[in-house]
Coordinates of C-alpha atoms in Angstrom, one line a residue:
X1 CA -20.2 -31.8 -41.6
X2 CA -22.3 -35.2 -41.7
X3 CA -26.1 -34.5 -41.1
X4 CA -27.9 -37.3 -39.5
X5 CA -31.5 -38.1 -40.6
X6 CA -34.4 -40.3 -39.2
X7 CA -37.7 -40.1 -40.0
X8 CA -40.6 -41.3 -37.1
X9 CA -44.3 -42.4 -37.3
X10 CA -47.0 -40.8 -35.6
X11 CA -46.3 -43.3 -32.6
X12 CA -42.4 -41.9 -32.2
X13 CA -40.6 -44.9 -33.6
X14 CA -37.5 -44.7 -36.0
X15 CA -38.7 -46.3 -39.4
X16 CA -35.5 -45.0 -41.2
X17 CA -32.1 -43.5 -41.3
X18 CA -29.1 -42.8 -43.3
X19 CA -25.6 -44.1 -42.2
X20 CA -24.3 -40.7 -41.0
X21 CA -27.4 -40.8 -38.3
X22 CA -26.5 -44.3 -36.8
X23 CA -22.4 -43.1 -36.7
X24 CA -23.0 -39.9 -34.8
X25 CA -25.7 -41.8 -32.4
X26 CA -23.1 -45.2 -32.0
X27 CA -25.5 -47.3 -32.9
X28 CA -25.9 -50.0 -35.9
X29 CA -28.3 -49.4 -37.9
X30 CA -30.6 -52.3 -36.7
X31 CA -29.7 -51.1 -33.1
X32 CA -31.5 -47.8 -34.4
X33 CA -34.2 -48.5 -36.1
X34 CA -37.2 -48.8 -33.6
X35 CA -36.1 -46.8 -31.3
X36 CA -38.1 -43.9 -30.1
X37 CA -37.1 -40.4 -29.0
X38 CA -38.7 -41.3 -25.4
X39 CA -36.4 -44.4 -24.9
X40 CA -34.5 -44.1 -21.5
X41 CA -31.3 -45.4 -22.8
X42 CA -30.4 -42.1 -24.7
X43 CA -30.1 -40.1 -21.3
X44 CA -30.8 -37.3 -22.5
X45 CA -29.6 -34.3 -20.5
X46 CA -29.9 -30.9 -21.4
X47 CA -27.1 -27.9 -21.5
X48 CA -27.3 -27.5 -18.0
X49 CA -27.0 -31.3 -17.1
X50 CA -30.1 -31.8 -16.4
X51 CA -32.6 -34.7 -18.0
X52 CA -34.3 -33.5 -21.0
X53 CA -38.0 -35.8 -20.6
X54 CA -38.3 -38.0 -23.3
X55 CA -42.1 -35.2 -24.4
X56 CA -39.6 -32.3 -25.0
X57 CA -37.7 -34.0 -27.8
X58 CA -38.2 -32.0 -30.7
X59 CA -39.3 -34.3 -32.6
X60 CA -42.3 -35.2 -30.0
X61 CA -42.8 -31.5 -29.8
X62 CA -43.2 -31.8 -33.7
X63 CA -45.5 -34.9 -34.0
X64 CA -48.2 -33.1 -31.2
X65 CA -48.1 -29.7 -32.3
X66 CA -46.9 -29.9 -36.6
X67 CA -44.8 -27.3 -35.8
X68 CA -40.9 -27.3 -36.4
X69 CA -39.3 -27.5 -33.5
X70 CA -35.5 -27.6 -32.5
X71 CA -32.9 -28.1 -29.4
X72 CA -29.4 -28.9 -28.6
X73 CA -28.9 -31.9 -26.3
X74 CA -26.9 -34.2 -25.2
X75 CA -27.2 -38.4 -25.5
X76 CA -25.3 -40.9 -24.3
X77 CA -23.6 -44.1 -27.0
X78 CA -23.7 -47.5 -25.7
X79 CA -20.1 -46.9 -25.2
X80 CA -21.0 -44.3 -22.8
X81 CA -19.7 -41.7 -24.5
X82 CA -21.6 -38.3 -24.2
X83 CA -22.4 -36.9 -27.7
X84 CA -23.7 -33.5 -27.7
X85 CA -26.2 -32.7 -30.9
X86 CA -28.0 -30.0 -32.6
X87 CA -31.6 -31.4 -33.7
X88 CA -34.3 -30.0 -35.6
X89 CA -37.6 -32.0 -36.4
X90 CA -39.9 -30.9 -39.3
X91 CA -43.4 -32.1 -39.5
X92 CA -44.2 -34.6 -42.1
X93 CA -48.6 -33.3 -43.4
X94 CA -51.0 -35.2 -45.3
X95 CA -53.4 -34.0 -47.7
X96 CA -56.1 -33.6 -44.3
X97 CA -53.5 -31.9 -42.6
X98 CA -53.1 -34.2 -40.5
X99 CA -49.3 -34.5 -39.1
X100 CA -48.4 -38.6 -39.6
X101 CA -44.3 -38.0 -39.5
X102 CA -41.8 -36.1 -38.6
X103 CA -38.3 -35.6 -40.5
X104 CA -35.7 -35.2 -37.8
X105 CA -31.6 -34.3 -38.5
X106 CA -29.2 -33.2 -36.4
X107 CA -25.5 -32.6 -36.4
X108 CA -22.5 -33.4 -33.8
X109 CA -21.6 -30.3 -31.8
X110 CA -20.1 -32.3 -29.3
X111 CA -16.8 -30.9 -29.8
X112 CA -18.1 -27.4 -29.7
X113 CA -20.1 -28.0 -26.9
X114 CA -16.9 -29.0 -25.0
X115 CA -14.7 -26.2 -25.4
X116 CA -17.8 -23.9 -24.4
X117 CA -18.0 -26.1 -21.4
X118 CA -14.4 -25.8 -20.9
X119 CA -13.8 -22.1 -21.6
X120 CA -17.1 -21.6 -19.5
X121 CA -15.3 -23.6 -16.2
X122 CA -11.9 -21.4 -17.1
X123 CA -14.5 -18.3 -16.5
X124 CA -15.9 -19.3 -13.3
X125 CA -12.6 -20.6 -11.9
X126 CA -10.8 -17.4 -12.7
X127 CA -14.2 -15.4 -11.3
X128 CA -14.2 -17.7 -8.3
X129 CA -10.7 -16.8 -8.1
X130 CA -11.2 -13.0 -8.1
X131 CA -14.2 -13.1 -5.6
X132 CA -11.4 -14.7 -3.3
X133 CA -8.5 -12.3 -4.1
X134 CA -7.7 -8.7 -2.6
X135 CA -6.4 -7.5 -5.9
X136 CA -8.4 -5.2 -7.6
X137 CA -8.9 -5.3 -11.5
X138 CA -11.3 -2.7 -12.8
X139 CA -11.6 -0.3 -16.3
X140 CA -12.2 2.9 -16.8
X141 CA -12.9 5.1 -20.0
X142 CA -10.2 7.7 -20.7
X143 CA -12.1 10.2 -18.2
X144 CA -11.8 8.0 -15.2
X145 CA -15.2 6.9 -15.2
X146 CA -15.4 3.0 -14.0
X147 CA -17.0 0.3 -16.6
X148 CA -16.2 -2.5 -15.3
X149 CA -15.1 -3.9 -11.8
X150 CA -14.5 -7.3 -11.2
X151 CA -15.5 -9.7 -8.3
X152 CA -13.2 -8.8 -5.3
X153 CA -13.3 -10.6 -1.8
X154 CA -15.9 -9.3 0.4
X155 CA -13.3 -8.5 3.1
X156 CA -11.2 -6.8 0.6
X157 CA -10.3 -3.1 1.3
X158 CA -11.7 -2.7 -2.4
X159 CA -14.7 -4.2 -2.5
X160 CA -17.1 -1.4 -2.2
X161 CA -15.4 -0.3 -5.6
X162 CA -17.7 -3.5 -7.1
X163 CA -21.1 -1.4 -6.9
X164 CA -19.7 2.1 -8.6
X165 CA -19.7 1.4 -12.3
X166 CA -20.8 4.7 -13.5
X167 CA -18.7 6.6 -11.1
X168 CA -15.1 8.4 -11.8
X169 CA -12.4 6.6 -9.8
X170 CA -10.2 9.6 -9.3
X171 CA -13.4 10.5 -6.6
X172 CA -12.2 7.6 -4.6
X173 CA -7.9 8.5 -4.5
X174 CA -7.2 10.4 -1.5
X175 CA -6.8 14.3 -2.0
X176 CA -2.5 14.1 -2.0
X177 CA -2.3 11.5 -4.5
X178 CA -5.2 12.3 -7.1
X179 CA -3.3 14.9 -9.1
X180 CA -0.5 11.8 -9.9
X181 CA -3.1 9.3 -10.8
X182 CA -4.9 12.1 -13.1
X183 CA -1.1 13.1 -15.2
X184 CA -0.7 9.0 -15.1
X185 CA -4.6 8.6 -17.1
X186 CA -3.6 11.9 -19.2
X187 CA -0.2 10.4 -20.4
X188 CA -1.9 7.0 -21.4
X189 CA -4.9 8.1 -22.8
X190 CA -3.4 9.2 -25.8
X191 CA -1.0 6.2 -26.4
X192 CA -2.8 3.0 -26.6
X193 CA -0.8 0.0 -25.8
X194 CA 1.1 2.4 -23.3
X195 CA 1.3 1.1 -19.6
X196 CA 2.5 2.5 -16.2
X197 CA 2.3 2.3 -12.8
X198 CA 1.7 4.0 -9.5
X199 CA 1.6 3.7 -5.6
X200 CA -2.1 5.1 -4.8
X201 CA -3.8 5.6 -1.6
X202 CA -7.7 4.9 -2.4
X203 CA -10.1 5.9 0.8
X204 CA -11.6 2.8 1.9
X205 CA -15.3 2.2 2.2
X206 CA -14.9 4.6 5.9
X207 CA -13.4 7.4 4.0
X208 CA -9.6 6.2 5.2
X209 CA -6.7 6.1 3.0
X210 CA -4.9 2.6 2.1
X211 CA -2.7 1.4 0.2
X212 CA -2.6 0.1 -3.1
X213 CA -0.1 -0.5 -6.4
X214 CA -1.8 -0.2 -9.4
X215 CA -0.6 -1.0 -12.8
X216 CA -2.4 0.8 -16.0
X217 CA -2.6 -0.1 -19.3
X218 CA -4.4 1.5 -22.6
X219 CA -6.5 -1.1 -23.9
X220 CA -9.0 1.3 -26.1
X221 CA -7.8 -0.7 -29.3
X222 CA -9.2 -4.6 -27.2
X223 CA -12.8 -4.8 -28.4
X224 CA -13.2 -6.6 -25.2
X225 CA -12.2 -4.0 -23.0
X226 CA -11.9 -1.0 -24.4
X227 CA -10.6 1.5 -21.9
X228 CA -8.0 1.7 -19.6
X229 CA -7.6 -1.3 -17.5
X230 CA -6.1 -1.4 -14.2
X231 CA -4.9 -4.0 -11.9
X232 CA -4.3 -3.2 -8.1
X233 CA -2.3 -5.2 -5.2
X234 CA -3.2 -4.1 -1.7
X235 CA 0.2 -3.4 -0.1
X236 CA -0.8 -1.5 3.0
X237 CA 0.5 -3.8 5.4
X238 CA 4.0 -3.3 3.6
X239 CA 3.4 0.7 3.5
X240 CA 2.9 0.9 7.5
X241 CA 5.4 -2.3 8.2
X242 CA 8.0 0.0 6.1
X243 CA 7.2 3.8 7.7
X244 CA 8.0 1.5 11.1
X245 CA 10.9 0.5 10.8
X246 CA 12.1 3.6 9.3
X247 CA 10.9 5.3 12.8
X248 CA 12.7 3.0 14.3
X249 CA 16.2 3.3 12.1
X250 CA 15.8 6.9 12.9
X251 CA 15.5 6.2 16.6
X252 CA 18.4 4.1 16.6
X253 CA 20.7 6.5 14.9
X254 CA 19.2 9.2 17.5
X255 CA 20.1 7.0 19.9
X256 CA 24.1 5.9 18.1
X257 CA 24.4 10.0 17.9
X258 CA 24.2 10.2 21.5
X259 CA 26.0 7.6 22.4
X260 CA 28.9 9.1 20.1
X261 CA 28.5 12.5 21.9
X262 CA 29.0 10.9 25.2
X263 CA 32.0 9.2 23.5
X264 CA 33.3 12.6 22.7
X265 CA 32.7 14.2 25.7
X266 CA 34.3 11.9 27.5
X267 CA 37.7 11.7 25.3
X268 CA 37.2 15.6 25.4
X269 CA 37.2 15.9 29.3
X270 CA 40.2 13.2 30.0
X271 CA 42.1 15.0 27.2
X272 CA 41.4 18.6 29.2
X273 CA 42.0 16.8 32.5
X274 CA 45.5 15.5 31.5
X275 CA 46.4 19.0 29.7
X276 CA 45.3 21.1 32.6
X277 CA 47.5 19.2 34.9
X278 CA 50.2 20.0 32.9
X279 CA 49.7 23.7 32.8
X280 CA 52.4 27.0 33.7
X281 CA 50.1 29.7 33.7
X282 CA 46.6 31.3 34.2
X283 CA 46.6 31.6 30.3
X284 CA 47.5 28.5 29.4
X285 CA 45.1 27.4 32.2
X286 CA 41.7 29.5 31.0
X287 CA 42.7 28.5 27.1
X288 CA 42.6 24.4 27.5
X289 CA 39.5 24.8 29.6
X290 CA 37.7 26.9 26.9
X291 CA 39.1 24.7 24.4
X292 CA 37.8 21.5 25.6
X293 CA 34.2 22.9 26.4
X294 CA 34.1 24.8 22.8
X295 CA 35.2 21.3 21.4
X296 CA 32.7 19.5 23.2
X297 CA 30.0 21.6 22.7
X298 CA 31.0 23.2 18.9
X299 CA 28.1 24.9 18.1
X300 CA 26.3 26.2 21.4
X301 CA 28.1 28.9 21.6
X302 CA 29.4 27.9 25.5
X303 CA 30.4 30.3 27.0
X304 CA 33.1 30.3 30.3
X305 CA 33.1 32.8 33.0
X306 CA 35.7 33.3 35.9
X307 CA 35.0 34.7 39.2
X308 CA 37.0 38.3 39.9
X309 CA 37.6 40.2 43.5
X310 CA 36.3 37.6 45.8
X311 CA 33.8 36.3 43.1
X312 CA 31.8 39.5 43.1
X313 CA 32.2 40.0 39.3
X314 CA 32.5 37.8 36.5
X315 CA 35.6 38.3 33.6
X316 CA 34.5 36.1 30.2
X317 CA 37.1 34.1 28.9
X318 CA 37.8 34.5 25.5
X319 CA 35.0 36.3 23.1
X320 CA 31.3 35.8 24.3
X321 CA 30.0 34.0 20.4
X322 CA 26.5 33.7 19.5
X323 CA 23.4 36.0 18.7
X324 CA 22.0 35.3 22.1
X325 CA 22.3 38.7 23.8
X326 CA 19.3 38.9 26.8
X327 CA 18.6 36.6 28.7
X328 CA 14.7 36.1 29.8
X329 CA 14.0 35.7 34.1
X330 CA 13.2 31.8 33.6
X331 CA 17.2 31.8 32.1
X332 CA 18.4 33.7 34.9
X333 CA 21.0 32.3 37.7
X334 CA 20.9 34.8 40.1
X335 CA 17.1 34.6 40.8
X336 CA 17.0 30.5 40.5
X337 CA 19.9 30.4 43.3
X338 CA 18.9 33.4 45.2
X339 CA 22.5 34.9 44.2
X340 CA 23.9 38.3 43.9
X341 CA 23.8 39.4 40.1
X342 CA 27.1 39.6 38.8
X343 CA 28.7 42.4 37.7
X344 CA 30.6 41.4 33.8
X345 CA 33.6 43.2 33.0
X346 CA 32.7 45.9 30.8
X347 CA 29.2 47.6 28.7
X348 CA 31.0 45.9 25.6
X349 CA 29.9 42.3 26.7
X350 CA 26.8 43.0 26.0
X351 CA 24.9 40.6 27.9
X352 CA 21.9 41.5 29.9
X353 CA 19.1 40.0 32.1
X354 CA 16.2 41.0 30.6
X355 CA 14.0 41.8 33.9
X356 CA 16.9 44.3 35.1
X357 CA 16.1 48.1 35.0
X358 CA 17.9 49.5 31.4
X359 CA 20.5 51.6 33.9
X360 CA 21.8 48.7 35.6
X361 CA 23.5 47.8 32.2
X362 CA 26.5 45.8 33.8
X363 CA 24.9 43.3 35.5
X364 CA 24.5 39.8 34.4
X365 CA 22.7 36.9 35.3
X366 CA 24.3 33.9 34.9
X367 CA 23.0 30.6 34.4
X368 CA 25.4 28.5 35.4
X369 CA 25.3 25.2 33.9
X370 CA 27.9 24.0 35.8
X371 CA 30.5 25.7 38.3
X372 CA 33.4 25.3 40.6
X373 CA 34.9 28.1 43.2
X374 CA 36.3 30.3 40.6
X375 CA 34.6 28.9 37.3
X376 CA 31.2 29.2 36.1
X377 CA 29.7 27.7 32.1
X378 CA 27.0 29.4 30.4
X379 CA 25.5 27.2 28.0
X380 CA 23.5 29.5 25.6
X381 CA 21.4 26.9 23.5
X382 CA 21.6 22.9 24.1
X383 CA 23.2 20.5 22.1
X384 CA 21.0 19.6 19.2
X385 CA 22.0 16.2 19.0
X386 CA 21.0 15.6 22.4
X387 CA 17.8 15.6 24.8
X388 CA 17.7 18.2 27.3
X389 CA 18.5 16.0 30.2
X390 CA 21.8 14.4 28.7
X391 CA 22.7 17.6 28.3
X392 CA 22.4 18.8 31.6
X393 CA 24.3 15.3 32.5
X394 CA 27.3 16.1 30.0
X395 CA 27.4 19.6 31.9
X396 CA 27.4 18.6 35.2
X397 CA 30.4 16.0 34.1
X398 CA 32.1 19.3 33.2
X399 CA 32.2 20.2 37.3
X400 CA 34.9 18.2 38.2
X401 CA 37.1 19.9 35.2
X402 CA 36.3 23.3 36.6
X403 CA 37.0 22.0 39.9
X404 CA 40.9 20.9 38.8
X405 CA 41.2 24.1 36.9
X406 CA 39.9 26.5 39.8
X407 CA 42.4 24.5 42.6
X408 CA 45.2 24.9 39.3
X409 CA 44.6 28.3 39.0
X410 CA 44.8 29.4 43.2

């Protein structure tokens, strides 16, 4: 690498140089020769751009204190090209000690100096960067414990995260996700190079849970980070946006579910009107009924009751289905309409009204969910697939049915 050397008089001035001084500087040799180290035209500026006074040269420094003395600055060619150089100026004494030169050399860094300047913009661009973004980029030791967070936006749900270095970050995942981030740290620790990922909740700076997708990897064997670095994308927005509209696909196939089950009552009821119409006897008659309700209504256990000796008793058609076997007061027909309670064929039903004295053991209280002059429905639990009130609806769309069937079966 070619060293440049001048030597100055007491009074500053250049009164001599070698070739690989007046190359590196851009000047001629006669250009050079004179010249002192307080001369504007060099414009010298120092590593942080600004002017370096002509008094802290070192080899001024030098000349008015005999010590060695030494900087890095940079001067500008007569080209104007900036040429960044490493000087060090060494005091010339006579025999009185008195300093009457200095010997000053100095290299070209100038090519150094301009990937440090470089790499140093790449740093604050990508830190200016980081102070801007939500992410979150952080390290931990193998424990959990944070050593290093970087800049995150001030508005950022993980910006708080930027003042606990020293602190374990499993302390700040909510209490239902910790466990997963803890096995995900485990696994890693012991594979370096190893990576994986996770959705976390991490409690805020309030103490409330959001979002985040982090990505970890085992960087123990990078002298520059050394631990397990982590890289998180805030994604709460997605998280809720997605839980909505999954309350709402559920509400819409809540809603295409009943639509289909008043589809099916309907083709159920027009089916049952045409059959009835078409029936020979009191059988047949009680059979397509029960049919069509049990059909509408498969797993309710309905239950159809026809009126006997003036309507003063109640016969079941077909076998009363279901675990339901007492019905409580709020259930109960009789005391609802102010009715009679209805005696029911035999012991062996084994339906009861619950409020009735234990002796009075065949009487029943029906609550009619629909009924006509000689038929009465008994709906034991509502349809799950649908509210209460459509429900009720669908029943009372039964009426006219029992209606047909009760003038059919007079």
């Amino acid at each position: 690498l070619p060293v440049g050397i001048v030597v100055q008089f007491q009074d500053a001035r250049i009164l001599s140089a070698n070739s690989a001084a007046a190359k590196i500087l851009g000047l001629s040799m006669d250009e050079l020769l004179g010249r002192t180290s307080i001369d504007p035209r060099w414009r010298a500026i120092q590593l942080d751009g600004t002017p370096l006074p002509g008094e802290h040269h070192p080899a001024m420094i030098c000349l008015r204190t005999g010590a060695t003395a030494h900087a890095i600055f940079g001067v500008v060619t007569p080209h104007d090209v900036r040429r960044w150089i490493d000087v060090t100026a060494q005091p010339l004494i006579a025999h009185n000690q008195h300093v009457f030169a200095t010997v000053v050399s100095f290299i070209d860094i100038t090519e150094a100096v301009d990937s440090s300047a470089a790499a140093l913009r790449t740093s604050k661009r990508f830190e200016t960067l980081l102070s801007e973004s939500s992410s979150l980029i952080l390290v931990c030791d193998l424990t959990g414990v944070i050593t290093y967070v970087a800049p995150v936006a001030t508005g950022s749900e993980a910006s708080y995260l930027v003042s606990k270095i020293g602190e374990n970050f499993l302390t700040f995942v909510a209490d239902d996700n910790r466990a997963e981030v803890s096995r995900l740290f485990t696994l890693l620790a012991t594979r370096p190079r190893s990576h994986g990922s996770c959705t976390v909740k991490l409690n805020n700076s309030d103490g409330f849970p959001h979002w985040f997708e982090i990505s970890v990897r085992n960087l123990m064997d990078e002298p520059n980070v050394a631990g397990l670095a982590i890289t998180g994308t805030d994604i709460h927005d997605r998280v809720i946006t997605a839980e909505k509209l999954e309350a709402l696909n559920i509400e819409l196939q809540r809603r295409l579910d009943e639509q289909e089950a008043e589809s099916q009552v309907d083709r159920e009821l027009n089916a049952a009107a045409e059959l009835i119409s078409k029936c020979r006897s009191t059988s047949e008659l009680d059979a397509v009924l029960l049919g069509a309700i049990q059909r509408v209504f498969p797993e309710n256990h309905p239950q159809l009751f026809k009126g006997l000796g003036g309507n003063i008793a109640l016969q079941a058609v077909g076998e009363i289905t279901g675990e339901k076997r007492f019905l409580d007061p709020g259930e109960c027909w009789a005391l609802r309409t102010n009715q009679m309670h209805l005696s029911v064929g035999s012991n062996s039903v084994g339906l009861r009204c619950t409020h009735l004295p234990p002796d009075e053991d065949l009487c029943l209280c029906v609550p009619l969910g629909a009924a006509s002059s000689r038929f009465g429905l008994l709906m034991l639990t509502w349809p799950t697939a649908l509210t209460q009130s459509h429900a009720e609806s669908f029943v009372n769309r039964i009426v006219p049915i029992l209606n047909i069937a009760s003038e059919m079966n007079d």
